mmCIF file of C-alpha atoms in Angstrom:
data_model
loop_
_atom_site.group_PDB
_atom_site.id
_atom_site.type_symbol
_atom_site.label_atom_id
_atom_site.label_comp_id
_atom_site.label_asym_id
_atom_site.label_seq_id
_atom_site.Cartn_x
_atom_site.Cartn_y
_atom_site.Cartn_z
ATOM 1 C CA MET C 145 -99.230 51.835 -30.042
ATOM 2 C CA THR C 146 -103.011 51.530 -30.044
ATOM 3 C CA THR C 147 -104.510 48.325 -31.321
ATOM 4 C CA THR C 148 -107.905 47.131 -32.471
ATOM 5 C CA ILE C 149 -108.668 44.069 -34.591
ATOM 6 C CA GLU C 150 -110.772 46.055 -37.012
ATOM 7 C CA THR C 151 -111.258 49.803 -37.247
ATOM 8 C CA LEU C 152 -114.534 51.034 -35.785
ATOM 9 C CA PRO C 153 -116.250 53.454 -38.178
ATOM 10 C CA ALA C 154 -115.694 56.953 -36.819
ATOM 11 C CA ALA C 155 -119.349 57.836 -37.278
ATOM 12 C CA PRO C 156 -122.388 55.678 -37.946
ATOM 13 C CA PRO C 157 -123.517 55.427 -41.575
ATOM 14 C CA ARG C 158 -126.349 57.875 -42.207
ATOM 15 C CA SER C 159 -129.586 56.454 -43.551
ATOM 16 C CA PRO C 160 -132.664 58.083 -41.998
ATOM 17 C CA PHE C 161 -135.075 55.499 -43.399
ATOM 18 C CA ARG C 162 -133.018 52.490 -42.248
ATOM 19 C CA ALA C 163 -132.529 54.103 -38.818
ATOM 20 C CA TRP C 164 -136.287 54.729 -38.580
ATOM 21 C CA ALA C 165 -137.027 51.118 -39.537
ATOM 22 C CA ALA C 166 -134.400 49.790 -37.109
ATOM 23 C CA GLU C 167 -135.903 51.782 -34.257
ATOM 24 C CA ARG C 168 -139.385 50.387 -34.966
ATOM 25 C CA VAL C 169 -138.110 46.804 -35.070
ATOM 26 C CA PHE C 170 -136.019 47.317 -31.917
ATOM 27 C CA ARG C 171 -138.932 48.778 -29.973
ATOM 28 C CA TYR C 172 -141.152 45.913 -31.093
ATOM 29 C CA ALA C 173 -138.519 43.318 -30.167
ATOM 30 C CA VAL C 174 -137.881 44.557 -26.616
ATOM 31 C CA ARG C 175 -141.446 45.339 -25.596
ATOM 32 C CA ASP C 176 -141.954 41.889 -24.035
ATOM 33 C CA LEU C 177 -138.373 41.096 -23.037
ATOM 34 C CA PRO C 178 -137.417 40.880 -19.331
ATOM 35 C CA VAL C 179 -135.072 43.859 -19.653
ATOM 36 C CA THR C 180 -135.212 47.595 -19.052
ATOM 37 C CA VAL C 181 -134.114 49.718 -22.005
ATOM 38 C CA SER C 182 -133.717 53.319 -20.897
ATOM 39 C CA PHE C 183 -133.285 56.478 -22.986
ATOM 40 C CA PRO C 184 -131.796 59.894 -22.128
ATOM 41 C CA ASP C 185 -135.276 61.458 -22.065
ATOM 42 C CA GLY C 186 -136.284 59.118 -19.231
ATOM 43 C CA SER C 187 -138.487 56.826 -21.327
ATOM 44 C CA ARG C 188 -138.220 53.072 -20.856
ATOM 45 C CA LEU C 189 -138.989 49.901 -22.775
ATOM 46 C CA GLY C 190 -139.269 46.252 -21.760
ATOM 47 C CA ARG C 191 -140.896 44.333 -18.948
ATOM 48 C CA GLY C 192 -138.223 45.142 -16.371
ATOM 49 C CA GLY C 193 -134.939 43.450 -15.599
ATOM 50 C CA PRO C 194 -131.256 44.155 -16.322
ATOM 51 C CA GLU C 195 -130.857 47.664 -17.664
ATOM 52 C CA LEU C 196 -129.509 48.509 -21.103
ATOM 53 C CA ARG C 197 -128.944 52.267 -21.375
ATOM 54 C CA ILE C 198 -129.149 53.933 -24.780
ATOM 55 C CA VAL C 199 -126.707 56.841 -24.474
ATOM 56 C CA ARG C 200 -126.897 58.249 -28.029
ATOM 57 C CA PRO C 201 -130.176 57.109 -29.608
ATOM 58 C CA SER C 202 -129.581 58.612 -33.053
ATOM 59 C CA ALA C 203 -126.151 57.009 -33.461
ATOM 60 C CA PHE C 204 -127.424 53.741 -31.987
ATOM 61 C CA PHE C 205 -130.298 53.383 -34.437
ATOM 62 C CA HIS C 206 -128.232 54.478 -37.427
ATOM 63 C CA ARG C 207 -125.657 51.786 -36.633
ATOM 64 C CA LEU C 208 -128.418 49.246 -36.074
ATOM 65 C CA GLY C 209 -130.086 50.203 -39.343
ATOM 66 C CA ALA C 210 -126.861 50.005 -41.295
ATOM 67 C CA GLN C 211 -125.762 46.505 -40.289
ATOM 68 C CA ALA C 212 -128.125 45.041 -37.669
ATOM 69 C CA ASN C 213 -126.067 42.534 -35.617
ATOM 70 C CA ILE C 214 -122.741 44.151 -36.501
ATOM 71 C CA GLY C 215 -124.112 47.607 -35.815
ATOM 72 C CA PHE C 216 -125.395 46.581 -32.378
ATOM 73 C CA GLY C 217 -121.903 45.486 -31.323
ATOM 74 C CA GLU C 218 -120.273 48.525 -32.890
ATOM 75 C CA ALA C 219 -122.681 50.737 -30.971
ATOM 76 C CA TYR C 220 -121.375 49.238 -27.724
ATOM 77 C CA MET C 221 -117.772 49.744 -28.853
ATOM 78 C CA ALA C 222 -118.555 53.378 -29.620
ATOM 79 C CA GLY C 223 -120.354 53.947 -26.315
ATOM 80 C CA ASP C 224 -123.762 54.498 -27.935
ATOM 81 C CA TRP C 225 -125.222 52.087 -25.377
ATOM 82 C CA THR C 226 -123.950 50.565 -22.170
ATOM 83 C CA ALA C 227 -124.986 48.381 -19.227
ATOM 84 C CA ASP C 228 -123.729 47.721 -15.715
ATOM 85 C CA ASP C 229 -123.788 43.997 -16.529
ATOM 86 C CA PRO C 230 -123.823 43.608 -20.311
ATOM 87 C CA ALA C 231 -124.012 39.799 -20.149
ATOM 88 C CA ALA C 232 -127.178 39.942 -18.044
ATOM 89 C CA ALA C 233 -128.682 42.591 -20.321
ATOM 90 C CA LEU C 234 -127.878 40.563 -23.455
ATOM 91 C CA THR C 235 -129.108 37.192 -22.179
ATOM 92 C CA PRO C 236 -132.842 37.845 -22.826
ATOM 93 C CA PHE C 237 -131.979 38.878 -26.388
ATOM 94 C CA ALA C 238 -129.958 35.693 -26.911
ATOM 95 C CA ALA C 239 -132.774 33.558 -25.497
ATOM 96 C CA ARG C 240 -135.139 34.850 -28.184
ATOM 97 C CA MET C 241 -132.661 35.146 -31.019
ATOM 98 C CA ALA C 242 -134.877 33.290 -33.481
ATOM 99 C CA THR C 243 -137.961 35.437 -32.834
ATOM 100 C CA LEU C 244 -136.629 38.922 -32.085
ATOM 101 C CA VAL C 245 -137.440 40.069 -35.613
ATOM 102 C CA PRO C 246 -141.124 39.568 -36.505
ATOM 103 C CA ALA C 247 -141.693 36.697 -38.932
ATOM 104 C CA PRO C 248 -143.020 38.929 -41.771
ATOM 105 C CA LEU C 249 -139.752 40.904 -41.649
ATOM 106 C CA GLN C 250 -137.497 37.839 -41.709
ATOM 107 C CA VAL C 251 -137.674 37.938 -45.514
ATOM 108 C CA LEU C 252 -135.725 41.198 -45.401
ATOM 109 C CA ARG C 253 -132.680 39.415 -43.950
ATOM 110 C CA ARG C 254 -130.843 39.385 -47.261
ATOM 111 C CA TRP C 255 -130.956 43.185 -47.410
ATOM 112 C CA VAL C 256 -129.711 43.841 -43.874
ATOM 113 C CA ASP C 257 -127.307 40.945 -43.248
ATOM 114 C CA ALA C 258 -123.714 41.593 -44.201
ATOM 115 C CA ARG C 259 -122.175 39.046 -46.549
ATOM 116 C CA ARG C 260 -119.051 37.162 -45.595
ATOM 117 C CA PRO C 261 -115.910 38.689 -47.185
ATOM 118 C CA ALA C 262 -114.204 36.436 -49.712
ATOM 119 C CA ALA C 263 -110.865 37.342 -48.116
ATOM 120 C CA GLU C 264 -111.883 35.446 -44.951
ATOM 121 C CA ARG C 265 -112.142 32.052 -46.695
ATOM 122 C CA ASN C 266 -110.112 29.512 -44.751
ATOM 123 C CA THR C 267 -107.807 28.455 -47.538
ATOM 124 C CA PRO C 268 -104.340 27.649 -46.167
ATOM 125 C CA ASP C 269 -103.231 31.261 -46.678
ATOM 126 C CA GLY C 270 -106.558 32.695 -45.547
ATOM 127 C CA ALA C 271 -106.600 30.564 -42.392
ATOM 128 C CA ARG C 272 -103.149 31.813 -41.403
ATOM 129 C CA ALA C 273 -104.258 35.413 -41.897
ATOM 130 C CA ASN C 274 -107.467 34.855 -39.924
ATOM 131 C CA ILE C 275 -105.671 33.171 -37.029
ATOM 132 C CA HIS C 276 -103.004 35.877 -36.989
ATOM 133 C CA ARG C 277 -105.658 38.576 -36.512
ATOM 134 C CA HIS C 278 -106.781 37.047 -33.219
ATOM 135 C CA TYR C 279 -104.252 34.692 -31.679
ATOM 136 C CA ASP C 280 -101.168 36.700 -32.573
ATOM 137 C CA LEU C 281 -102.472 39.912 -30.993
ATOM 138 C CA SER C 282 -100.264 39.441 -27.936
ATOM 139 C CA ASN C 283 -99.511 36.482 -25.696
ATOM 140 C CA GLU C 284 -99.429 38.965 -22.812
ATOM 141 C CA LEU C 285 -103.012 40.014 -23.577
ATOM 142 C CA PHE C 286 -104.261 36.461 -23.117
ATOM 143 C CA GLU C 287 -102.118 35.965 -20.025
ATOM 144 C CA ALA C 288 -103.959 38.918 -18.487
ATOM 145 C CA PHE C 289 -107.269 37.073 -18.187
ATOM 146 C CA LEU C 290 -106.695 33.330 -18.676
ATOM 147 C CA ASP C 291 -105.756 30.971 -15.827
ATOM 148 C CA GLU C 292 -102.183 29.797 -15.381
ATOM 149 C CA SER C 293 -102.684 26.901 -17.812
ATOM 150 C CA MET C 294 -103.365 29.484 -20.574
ATOM 151 C CA THR C 295 -106.409 27.503 -21.684
ATOM 152 C CA TYR C 296 -108.747 29.432 -24.002
ATOM 153 C CA SER C 297 -111.805 27.172 -24.130
ATOM 154 C CA SER C 298 -114.630 26.102 -21.860
ATOM 155 C CA ALA C 299 -113.704 24.728 -18.465
ATOM 156 C CA TRP C 300 -115.559 21.925 -16.669
ATOM 157 C CA PHE C 301 -116.406 22.859 -13.096
ATOM 158 C CA GLU C 302 -117.130 20.539 -10.219
ATOM 159 C CA PRO C 303 -117.764 21.676 -6.626
ATOM 160 C CA GLY C 304 -114.687 23.302 -5.152
ATOM 161 C CA ASP C 305 -112.961 23.916 -8.494
ATOM 162 C CA ASP C 306 -111.286 27.197 -9.252
ATOM 163 C CA LEU C 307 -110.810 28.113 -12.905
ATOM 164 C CA HIS C 308 -107.455 26.352 -13.170
ATOM 165 C CA ALA C 309 -108.728 23.081 -11.712
ATOM 166 C CA ALA C 310 -111.790 23.240 -13.972
ATOM 167 C CA GLN C 311 -109.624 23.731 -17.052
ATOM 168 C CA LEU C 312 -107.474 20.716 -16.183
ATOM 169 C CA ARG C 313 -110.667 18.689 -15.632
ATOM 170 C CA LYS C 314 -111.845 19.657 -19.129
ATOM 171 C CA ILE C 315 -108.505 18.654 -20.652
ATOM 172 C CA ASP C 316 -108.573 15.323 -18.838
ATOM 173 C CA GLY C 317 -112.094 14.729 -20.145
ATOM 174 C CA ILE C 318 -110.954 15.082 -23.750
ATOM 175 C CA LEU C 319 -107.840 12.963 -23.182
ATOM 176 C CA ASP C 320 -109.989 10.260 -21.600
ATOM 177 C CA TYR C 321 -112.412 10.298 -24.541
ATOM 178 C CA ALA C 322 -109.420 9.844 -26.865
ATOM 179 C CA GLY C 323 -107.960 7.057 -24.715
ATOM 180 C CA VAL C 324 -104.662 8.872 -24.154
ATOM 181 C CA ARG C 325 -102.292 6.985 -21.842
ATOM 182 C CA ALA C 326 -98.605 6.116 -21.508
ATOM 183 C CA GLY C 327 -97.190 5.233 -24.912
ATOM 184 C CA SER C 328 -100.020 6.808 -26.934
ATOM 185 C CA ARG C 329 -99.102 8.590 -30.134
ATOM 186 C CA VAL C 330 -101.208 11.760 -30.041
ATOM 187 C CA LEU C 331 -101.979 14.346 -32.699
ATOM 188 C CA GLU C 332 -103.400 17.627 -31.441
ATOM 189 C CA ILE C 333 -105.060 19.906 -33.983
ATOM 190 C CA GLY C 334 -104.889 23.416 -32.579
ATOM 191 C CA THR C 335 -102.140 23.905 -29.987
ATOM 192 C CA GLY C 336 -103.396 26.899 -28.083
ATOM 193 C CA TRP C 337 -100.612 27.677 -25.648
ATOM 194 C CA GLY C 338 -99.727 24.057 -25.010
ATOM 195 C CA ALA C 339 -101.785 23.067 -21.965
ATOM 196 C CA LEU C 340 -103.346 19.953 -23.488
ATOM 197 C CA ALA C 341 -100.105 18.771 -25.098
ATOM 198 C CA ILE C 342 -98.306 19.159 -21.772
ATOM 199 C CA ARG C 343 -101.049 17.296 -19.901
ATOM 200 C CA ALA C 344 -100.979 14.443 -22.431
ATOM 201 C CA ALA C 345 -97.188 14.219 -22.242
ATOM 202 C CA GLN C 346 -97.419 14.053 -18.447
ATOM 203 C CA ARG C 347 -99.512 10.902 -18.960
ATOM 204 C CA GLY C 348 -96.592 9.428 -20.859
ATOM 205 C CA ALA C 349 -97.861 10.103 -24.380
ATOM 206 C CA THR C 350 -95.837 11.451 -27.296
ATOM 207 C CA VAL C 351 -97.572 14.499 -28.784
ATOM 208 C CA THR C 352 -97.407 16.215 -32.149
ATOM 209 C CA SER C 353 -99.332 19.473 -31.900
ATOM 210 C CA LEU C 354 -100.281 21.540 -34.947
ATOM 211 C CA THR C 355 -100.773 25.299 -34.986
ATOM 212 C CA ILE C 356 -100.594 28.063 -37.565
ATOM 213 C CA SER C 357 -100.000 30.790 -34.970
ATOM 214 C CA VAL C 358 -96.374 31.819 -34.680
ATOM 215 C CA GLU C 359 -96.897 33.435 -31.285
ATOM 216 C CA GLN C 360 -98.722 30.435 -29.853
ATOM 217 C CA ARG C 361 -96.059 28.049 -31.076
ATOM 218 C CA ARG C 362 -93.302 30.057 -29.433
ATOM 219 C CA LEU C 363 -94.966 30.184 -26.034
ATOM 220 C CA ALA C 364 -96.227 26.581 -26.193
ATOM 221 C CA GLU C 365 -92.656 25.351 -26.760
ATOM 222 C CA GLU C 366 -91.414 27.461 -23.854
ATOM 223 C CA ARG C 367 -94.142 26.111 -21.590
ATOM 224 C CA ALA C 368 -93.479 22.496 -22.595
ATOM 225 C CA ALA C 369 -89.801 22.972 -21.776
ATOM 226 C CA ALA C 370 -90.631 24.556 -18.415
ATOM 227 C CA ALA C 371 -92.894 21.600 -17.615
ATOM 228 C CA GLY C 372 -90.076 19.165 -18.403
ATOM 229 C CA VAL C 373 -91.846 17.466 -21.315
ATOM 230 C CA ALA C 374 -90.140 19.080 -24.300
ATOM 231 C CA ASP C 375 -88.790 15.665 -25.315
ATOM 232 C CA ARG C 376 -92.358 14.353 -25.711
ATOM 233 C CA VAL C 377 -94.018 17.405 -27.305
ATOM 234 C CA THR C 378 -93.400 18.638 -30.841
ATOM 235 C CA VAL C 379 -95.185 21.840 -31.814
ATOM 236 C CA SER C 380 -95.342 22.137 -35.577
ATOM 237 C CA LEU C 381 -96.295 25.198 -37.582
ATOM 238 C CA THR C 382 -98.511 23.120 -39.869
ATOM 239 C CA ASP C 383 -102.022 23.421 -41.287
ATOM 240 C CA TYR C 384 -104.283 20.518 -40.278
ATOM 241 C CA ARG C 385 -104.736 19.658 -43.969
ATOM 242 C CA ASP C 386 -101.031 18.854 -44.157
ATOM 243 C CA ALA C 387 -100.975 16.547 -41.135
ATOM 244 C CA GLY C 388 -98.954 13.395 -41.671
ATOM 245 C CA GLY C 389 -98.308 10.222 -39.736
ATOM 246 C CA THR C 390 -100.531 7.768 -37.895
ATOM 247 C CA TYR C 391 -101.795 8.277 -34.351
ATOM 248 C CA ASP C 392 -103.549 6.326 -31.630
ATOM 249 C CA ALA C 393 -105.432 9.437 -30.564
ATOM 250 C CA VAL C 394 -106.416 12.700 -32.216
ATOM 251 C CA VAL C 395 -107.569 15.576 -30.007
ATOM 252 C CA SER C 396 -108.891 18.982 -30.977
ATOM 253 C CA VAL C 397 -110.426 21.506 -28.596
ATOM 254 C CA GLU C 398 -112.507 24.377 -30.008
ATOM 255 C CA MET C 399 -110.461 24.601 -33.189
ATOM 256 C CA ILE C 400 -113.150 23.288 -35.530
ATOM 257 C CA GLU C 401 -115.043 26.608 -35.248
ATOM 258 C CA ALA C 402 -112.217 28.209 -37.246
ATOM 259 C CA VAL C 403 -112.404 25.712 -40.116
ATOM 260 C CA GLY C 404 -115.331 27.177 -42.067
ATOM 261 C CA GLU C 405 -118.169 25.292 -43.754
ATOM 262 C CA GLU C 406 -116.311 24.963 -47.047
ATOM 263 C CA PHE C 407 -113.551 22.991 -45.343
ATOM 264 C CA TRP C 408 -115.488 20.828 -42.867
ATOM 265 C CA PRO C 409 -115.065 17.788 -45.149
ATOM 266 C CA ALA C 410 -111.282 18.317 -45.253
ATOM 267 C CA TYR C 411 -111.101 18.582 -41.474
ATOM 268 C CA PHE C 412 -113.009 15.357 -40.843
ATOM 269 C CA ALA C 413 -111.128 13.606 -43.631
ATOM 270 C CA THR C 414 -107.900 14.497 -41.819
ATOM 271 C CA LEU C 415 -109.193 12.960 -38.589
ATOM 272 C CA ALA C 416 -110.010 9.703 -40.369
ATOM 273 C CA ARG C 417 -106.818 9.665 -42.450
ATOM 274 C CA VAL C 418 -104.344 9.933 -39.563
ATOM 275 C CA LEU C 419 -106.195 7.737 -37.055
ATOM 276 C CA ALA C 420 -104.648 4.309 -36.485
ATOM 277 C CA PRO C 421 -106.923 1.238 -36.500
ATOM 278 C CA GLY C 422 -108.716 1.152 -33.172
ATOM 279 C CA GLY C 423 -107.778 4.777 -32.470
ATOM 280 C CA ARG C 424 -110.014 7.399 -30.921
ATOM 281 C CA VAL C 425 -110.805 11.077 -31.404
ATOM 282 C CA GLY C 426 -111.537 13.576 -28.642
ATOM 283 C CA LEU C 427 -113.271 16.660 -30.037
ATOM 284 C CA GLN C 428 -114.602 19.733 -28.217
ATOM 285 C CA ALA C 429 -116.833 22.023 -30.262
ATOM 286 C CA ILE C 430 -119.102 25.022 -29.711
ATOM 287 C CA THR C 431 -122.494 24.429 -31.305
ATOM 288 C CA MET C 432 -125.639 26.334 -32.174
ATOM 289 C CA PRO C 433 -129.159 25.097 -32.974
ATOM 290 C CA HIS C 434 -129.260 23.390 -36.354
ATOM 291 C CA ASP C 435 -132.163 25.468 -37.660
ATOM 292 C CA ARG C 436 -130.349 28.702 -36.772
ATOM 293 C CA LEU C 437 -127.189 27.444 -38.477
ATOM 294 C CA MET C 438 -129.164 26.864 -41.664
ATOM 295 C CA VAL C 439 -130.585 30.398 -41.540
ATOM 296 C CA THR C 440 -127.364 32.250 -40.668
ATOM 297 C CA ARG C 441 -124.647 30.115 -42.283
ATOM 298 C CA ARG C 442 -123.850 32.643 -45.039
ATOM 299 C CA SER C 443 -124.222 35.785 -42.933
ATOM 300 C CA HIS C 444 -121.345 37.860 -41.598
ATOM 301 C CA ASN C 445 -121.793 38.810 -37.952
ATOM 302 C CA TRP C 446 -120.024 40.949 -35.378
ATOM 303 C CA ILE C 447 -118.003 38.063 -33.930
ATOM 304 C CA GLN C 448 -116.690 37.186 -37.387
ATOM 305 C CA LYS C 449 -115.823 40.779 -38.226
ATOM 306 C CA TYR C 450 -114.072 41.693 -34.984
ATOM 307 C CA ILE C 451 -113.041 38.494 -33.180
ATOM 308 C CA PHE C 452 -112.886 35.313 -35.279
ATOM 309 C CA PRO C 453 -112.677 36.129 -38.993
ATOM 310 C CA GLY C 454 -113.651 33.106 -41.036
ATOM 311 C CA GLY C 455 -115.199 31.359 -38.046
ATOM 312 C CA VAL C 456 -118.435 29.366 -38.318
ATOM 313 C CA LEU C 457 -120.108 27.373 -35.540
ATOM 314 C CA LEU C 458 -121.448 23.904 -36.242
ATOM 315 C CA SER C 459 -124.499 22.060 -34.964
ATOM 316 C CA VAL C 460 -124.540 18.591 -33.409
ATOM 317 C CA PRO C 461 -126.268 17.105 -36.502
ATOM 318 C CA VAL C 462 -123.595 18.591 -38.762
ATOM 319 C CA ILE C 463 -120.806 17.090 -36.646
ATOM 320 C CA GLU C 464 -122.480 13.689 -36.721
ATOM 321 C CA GLU C 465 -123.080 13.917 -40.469
ATOM 322 C CA GLN C 466 -119.554 15.047 -41.323
ATOM 323 C CA ALA C 467 -118.059 12.341 -39.117
ATOM 324 C CA ALA C 468 -120.212 9.624 -40.684
ATOM 325 C CA ARG C 469 -119.094 10.635 -44.175
ATOM 326 C CA VAL C 470 -115.524 9.652 -43.327
ATOM 327 C CA GLY C 471 -116.391 6.510 -41.392
ATOM 328 C CA LEU C 472 -116.370 7.924 -37.864
ATOM 329 C CA ARG C 473 -119.178 7.845 -35.333
ATOM 330 C CA VAL C 474 -119.841 9.625 -32.061
ATOM 331 C CA VAL C 475 -119.750 7.063 -29.234
ATOM 332 C CA ARG C 476 -119.656 9.408 -26.232
ATOM 333 C CA ARG C 477 -120.637 13.002 -25.586
ATOM 334 C CA ARG C 478 -121.130 15.499 -22.785
ATOM 335 C CA SER C 479 -122.499 19.041 -22.786
ATOM 336 C CA LEU C 480 -120.592 21.779 -20.977
ATOM 337 C CA GLY C 481 -122.743 24.763 -21.989
ATOM 338 C CA PRO C 482 -123.438 26.131 -18.481
ATOM 339 C CA HIS C 483 -119.761 25.649 -17.657
ATOM 340 C CA TYR C 484 -118.836 27.911 -20.570
ATOM 341 C CA ALA C 485 -121.076 30.674 -19.231
ATOM 342 C CA ARG C 486 -119.222 30.411 -15.921
ATOM 343 C CA THR C 487 -115.843 30.322 -17.686
ATOM 344 C CA LEU C 488 -116.646 33.448 -19.688
ATOM 345 C CA ALA C 489 -117.896 35.289 -16.603
ATOM 346 C CA GLN C 490 -114.558 34.648 -14.929
ATOM 347 C CA TRP C 491 -112.596 35.682 -18.007
ATOM 348 C CA ARG C 492 -114.613 38.906 -18.231
ATOM 349 C CA ALA C 493 -114.014 39.717 -14.555
ATOM 350 C CA ARG C 494 -110.305 39.038 -14.978
ATOM 351 C CA PHE C 495 -110.167 41.150 -18.143
ATOM 352 C CA GLU C 496 -111.905 44.069 -16.423
ATOM 353 C CA ALA C 497 -109.529 43.821 -13.474
ATOM 354 C CA ALA C 498 -106.593 43.916 -15.907
ATOM 355 C CA ARG C 499 -107.758 46.889 -18.012
ATOM 356 C CA GLU C 500 -104.787 49.040 -16.984
ATOM 357 C CA GLN C 501 -102.429 46.186 -17.811
ATOM 358 C CA VAL C 502 -104.142 45.736 -21.184
ATOM 359 C CA ALA C 503 -103.834 49.468 -21.895
ATOM 360 C CA ALA C 504 -100.129 49.322 -21.014
ATOM 361 C CA LEU C 505 -99.728 46.682 -23.731
ATOM 362 C CA GLY C 506 -100.913 49.285 -26.261
ATOM 363 C CA PHE C 507 -104.575 48.315 -26.619
ATOM 364 C CA ASP C 508 -106.877 51.321 -26.777
ATOM 365 C CA GLU C 509 -110.204 51.998 -25.060
ATOM 366 C CA VAL C 510 -112.239 50.935 -28.091
ATOM 367 C CA PHE C 511 -110.411 47.600 -28.024
ATOM 368 C CA GLY C 512 -111.240 47.278 -24.338
ATOM 369 C CA ARG C 513 -114.945 47.822 -25.008
ATOM 370 C CA LEU C 514 -114.748 45.453 -27.971
ATOM 371 C CA TRP C 515 -113.427 42.644 -25.773
ATOM 372 C CA GLU C 516 -115.838 43.474 -22.985
ATOM 373 C CA PHE C 517 -118.713 43.087 -25.450
ATOM 374 C CA TYR C 518 -117.225 39.919 -26.957
ATOM 375 C CA LEU C 519 -116.963 38.177 -23.612
ATOM 376 C CA ALA C 520 -120.384 39.365 -22.426
ATOM 377 C CA TYR C 521 -122.072 38.541 -25.746
ATOM 378 C CA SER C 522 -120.605 35.051 -25.682
ATOM 379 C CA GLU C 523 -121.558 34.532 -22.045
ATOM 380 C CA ALA C 524 -125.137 35.539 -22.843
ATOM 381 C CA GLY C 525 -125.244 32.953 -25.621
ATOM 382 C CA PHE C 526 -124.356 30.159 -23.211
ATOM 383 C CA ARG C 527 -126.441 31.479 -20.314
ATOM 384 C CA SER C 528 -129.502 31.441 -22.558
ATOM 385 C CA ARG C 529 -128.575 28.000 -23.968
ATOM 386 C CA TYR C 530 -128.699 29.447 -27.487
ATOM 387 C CA LEU C 531 -125.103 28.213 -27.649
ATOM 388 C CA ASP C 532 -123.728 24.969 -26.274
ATOM 389 C CA VAL C 533 -120.345 23.285 -26.164
ATOM 390 C CA TRP C 534 -119.826 19.546 -26.403
ATOM 391 C CA GLN C 535 -117.082 17.068 -25.819
ATOM 392 C CA PHE C 536 -117.343 14.202 -28.318
ATOM 393 C CA GLY C 537 -115.619 10.841 -28.344
ATOM 394 C CA LEU C 538 -115.402 9.372 -31.850
ATOM 395 C CA ARG C 539 -114.248 6.024 -33.211
ATOM 396 C CA ALA C 540 -114.247 4.320 -36.558
ATOM 397 C CA ALA C 541 -117.722 3.083 -37.459
ATOM 398 C CA GLY C 542 -118.393 -0.640 -37.489
#
């Protein structure tokens, strides 16, 4: 079998005027960037730096003109452009994300930005479909590039840490924020492949972990049994909105990005509803600048189309506001943004080293380039500090 999350258009949409306009905007945008954009005719743009090679200029600019951000990623998938180090080449673009397009042309956003498909709304049924498209691709795919804990979120590195040690440090940081210890009743929203639930159970806690991924549940249960904590870990195929019970600690690591703006109130209401008096919440969330969130919140980008359908990043002010509405307040926080850049760089290196293994699983070359771009694009976001990731400790206000 050959597998991709979405089907790449066989040929770029043809619109000579839009392609012409896209080329003008692109040339204007890169003229002062610390990159080298090279063309087949030997011409170059930029102030010098990591090289981005345009292989098929006509196809590249037609894709860019058709769907801007989405087209840029699709052009990489199709091989219309390439780079020896795509993360390095993309970082200068990410650093100037807000100003790449000249201010007078920002008003044209509504004509070039794709709109979010209604089918990707994170209703209970929609959320299951969205999660299935990514997390149920293949457990073996994720095993190919994650560390042995199968942790798919930012690590927290200290000197001497390898990726595995850094992932356990991150998990311990969240458990500490939530006050998890022997005897704690813990609710985890978003199981992943069970690493956090296992770590909490090894502290002596009893864990109920919620997931809506069938594949993740299966492997998480197997891993909990192998770790000898199956009696203290229950993995439930349950939507967070249906969570029941009362818990001393609620933990959730990089799941909130999949909730969607429409359902942020329901997510935070769940945290408050299930938290016992005096309980704590440990939350890890990827964030973007608040002003950029306000501008892009209704747009549909490449990551949403090909990687995380229905996903929307939050900002720190939004997290604080949503928490306050349900009587919670942030009492502790730490930023791990640079650590995520390092995590993604290691994942990308591991994925590239495992390309033959990935192909043997049935994933085609376009899928390989898709994931290469996804990991590099994300790394660039954190390297430039356009993106950040935070660990939050929350408690009831008052």
